[in-house]
């Protein structure tokens, strides 16, 4: 009986969440610009025989979620406070850079929230009626420079992205929105933080990426591990390596997130 | 904790295929007497005694010998950090390191040891990292089992079945970049009997680096992916910095000491032609293996390979470690210094004994001499030709002592300019050139007591020309000397002992 | 003997401290093969072998079921009677309640001890995340996924994870033995007068 009650309460909470949807946005700089769909050649092809990924139209947050925004979320979802979070959902470093369980510290307010687990990021986006972007969506938007939607073959742009990786992660993070918006109107995809994606647990790349051979069908249903393409696309390869090193409860000083949502057809 | 291990190992379930070594193992060959037996004879049973925490050292230092005669469980804890350090004076670079240094900490175990390896990735790291130890028998050399997110640690265990000197490196995508940023080091698996004691052991590793800016361009330099792919190194360095092993940080030894160097090459791209200027390796365990070669000048170290070299110091001074692909040494930084101090050993190496004029292009500069010789045979020799030939010959033969000015050196070498000794007796002058002069002489009232060797390499023409030059230079004006006059004196004086003419 | 038991208990405590807590905290609504709504803790109080699969899988998933059965068979009777098995689909679109029921019947899985369940896509991701199972949908409608069998204790904490397929993993059996032993040990310690 008690179990049933708990269950009912859970469903009620879910219903509440669904009601409180929606992003406030101004027409000039929408908080979550609409991204047109398209066909895209991913570093992680969906299957060995399939080169292109079809991206459906979606919305993506213009900037990563800030500490301030995350603190606001915690006030209504206290089960995600660092002093209350279940260990199964976050490691010991979760929000460890904050001054107190609900206080990120003044200097952190405008900085992207980091030290968040995949579970916490997912919960945040769900609370906004949104979700984490999928890897292919993230990769599709992150391929854009300020001029081109797919700038991946531009050596100068590639080198510019790589420069972030040529700095150690010991300095403070910048505030969000500091980089130039790309051709999709999205900022901070490079040069600020790593970002969680919805299917972070589905990268299906070998922990030893040097293994290039095809599937071990005894381990995997289907076709086995994905082979990484575009071997010179270092910035993207590093993203995948980072995501595949992180378990869903792990947090890191440079791993944050932003949310995405589906675009309803006809709107 | 034990129970977590299979959990970690389960991530190996993601390792798909690959590296399948399906080649059948050949039927065992008749092993030669000196075979170590490799991995088949490298398992000395389960670890004994208390677990031992491995001593790790930063380069150029090497941990002490294990000094054990039993297999143990050795715990290695290695921390990965990403740090800004100087790659050259005024130039910084963000290195990714095993243990905070490039190369990473030196690991020393004994063959048969069970090594519990813990890899810790510092919370400030941006990147996930892992480690592939070439001394590991198992898929990936530990790479998949040690894949570690920032702010986390992993553990795996291996038995060191093969003795030898092995490179370890990071193998996280993009592998080349992780290696190019300095993620490599050495693990020594001692043979069960250990290594013979030496006075010094050093740890040096070569690596190539790729920066957006040119060699020595000041400021913070970013990794240049295209240069790395093109294998166009900006720097080739020992121990990760141009100043790692020079100046006050030079390696130091004394004369009459034995030196062992564990030299690795992290790459990522370049093969090293490792050489120590002024030394000869008495012994080289090439490729880090068991066999050795003796009396070696330069040894190749492949990228991802290592070598142990041994030599003995005899003579004090600076010995320069180079990659003998020599532009790397002088234009990309592949230089390190071994300072050897102690007593000179002149019987082995004298130091500079001679530094004198040398007429390099003999054919060109000796043209007047040839011309004079030719004129002499045809009977058309002029005094001007004699003077020109004599000037060239004097420079090459006489000026070291008597000086270009003919002034000699006070109290040592007598002057020729306005020399009463020279000018008063032409035949005596010829005889002195032909036969030399020793014992006291008085020239212009001053006493000299030096030895002048016989100039027996000169022919009659040449002696005539030199003397004509001497008699008519520096204020002297006293006629000519002919080849006939020289020939007469040569005929009437006793030939100098050993003269080859 | 007593000391040994005590040591075993201590060991169990140490292990628990290392685990990340109960996965039953994932707030997912499962529908079992009879259409009954359940939560993750459907088998709370029992040791549970849990894994994820999809019904139309041609290769590894039938093998996964075989592996679970082999493990069940290999366990001593006292442990087998406590053990429960939970298979959660990663393919909610195709694995309807009816399909799950048909699968359970065709494989002769005892519905009192085996649960085949489906849930919504978001919950699939969370359950996979706590179990460390990777999966990705393929263009042809199938899935790539890692095949990991997880042993949960009575509280839903992960005690062992195995990627051995096709036969009972001896390490997994040892772990099962370990988490069912302390209960017996406690009984013995608590009731010394019975003997």
PDB file of C-alpha atoms in Angstrom, chain A residues 70 73-74 77-87 89-98 100-101 113-121 123-124 196 248-252 257, chain B residues 152:
ATOM      1  CA  UNK A  70      21.276  25.088 -11.708  1.00  0.00           C
ATOM      2  CA  UNK A  73      16.601  24.189 -10.195  1.00  0.00           C
ATOM      3  CA  UNK A  74      17.894  22.801  -6.911  1.00  0.00           C
ATOM      4  CA  UNK A  77      14.350  19.750  -6.744  1.00  0.00           C
ATOM      5  CA  UNK A  78      16.268  19.410  -3.478  1.00  0.00           C
ATOM      6  CA  UNK A  79      16.913  15.715  -4.039  1.00  0.00           C
ATOM      7  CA  UNK A  80      19.691  16.878  -6.420  1.00  0.00           C
ATOM      8  CA  UNK A  81      21.490  19.018  -3.809  1.00  0.00           C
ATOM      9  CA  UNK A  82      25.018  17.789  -3.258  1.00  0.00           C
ATOM     10  CA  UNK A  83      24.215  16.955   0.370  1.00  0.00           C
ATOM     11  CA  UNK A  84      21.154  14.908  -0.571  1.00  0.00           C
ATOM     12  CA  UNK A  85      21.873  13.385  -3.936  1.00  0.00           C
ATOM     13  CA  UNK A  86      21.862   9.596  -4.101  1.00  0.00           C
ATOM     14  CA  UNK A  87      25.345   8.188  -4.558  1.00  0.00           C
ATOM     15  CA  UNK A  89      23.414   9.301  -9.359  1.00  0.00           C
ATOM     16  CA  UNK A  90      26.506  11.398  -8.643  1.00  0.00           C
ATOM     17  CA  UNK A  91      30.068  10.877  -7.476  1.00  0.00           C
ATOM     18  CA  UNK A  92      31.766  12.598  -4.533  1.00  0.00           C
ATOM     19  CA  UNK A  93      32.876  15.589  -6.622  1.00  0.00           C
ATOM     20  CA  UNK A  94      29.305  16.544  -7.535  1.00  0.00           C
ATOM     21  CA  UNK A  95      28.973  20.377  -7.254  1.00  0.00           C
ATOM     22  CA  UNK A  96      32.088  20.328  -5.080  1.00  0.00           C
ATOM     23  CA  UNK A  97      33.090  23.748  -6.423  1.00  0.00           C
ATOM     24  CA  UNK A  98      30.092  25.417  -4.768  1.00  0.00           C
ATOM     25  CA  UNK A 100      27.260  25.635  -0.016  1.00  0.00           C
ATOM     26  CA  UNK A 101      24.644  23.139  -1.212  1.00  0.00           C
ATOM     27  CA  UNK A 113      27.787  24.620 -14.207  1.00  0.00           C
ATOM     28  CA  UNK A 114      30.301  21.777 -14.053  1.00  0.00           C
ATOM     29  CA  UNK A 115      30.837  18.875 -11.657  1.00  0.00           C
ATOM     30  CA  UNK A 116      27.391  17.654 -12.667  1.00  0.00           C
ATOM     31  CA  UNK A 117      26.577  14.042 -13.454  1.00  0.00           C
ATOM     32  CA  UNK A 118      24.613  12.832 -16.471  1.00  0.00           C
ATOM     33  CA  UNK A 119      21.752  11.963 -14.138  1.00  0.00           C
ATOM     34  CA  UNK A 120      21.643  15.485 -12.692  1.00  0.00           C
ATOM     35  CA  UNK A 121      21.906  17.087 -16.141  1.00  0.00           C
ATOM     36  CA  UNK A 123      16.939  15.770 -14.386  1.00  0.00           C
ATOM     37  CA  UNK A 124      17.572  19.475 -14.952  1.00  0.00           C
ATOM     38  CA  UNK A 196      26.919  15.841 -21.611  1.00  0.00           C
ATOM     39  CA  UNK A 248      26.720   8.521 -15.855  1.00  0.00           C
ATOM     40  CA  UNK A 249      27.370   9.276 -12.182  1.00  0.00           C
ATOM     41  CA  UNK A 250      30.780  10.795 -12.814  1.00  0.00           C
ATOM     42  CA  UNK A 251      31.441  14.510 -12.671  1.00  0.00           C
ATOM     43  CA  UNK A 252      34.401  16.556 -13.789  1.00  0.00           C
ATOM     44  CA  UNK A 257      25.688  20.582 -20.322  1.00  0.00           C
TER      45      UNK A 257
ATOM     46  CA  UNK B 152      38.822   9.427 -11.177  1.00  0.00           C
TER      47      UNK B 152
END
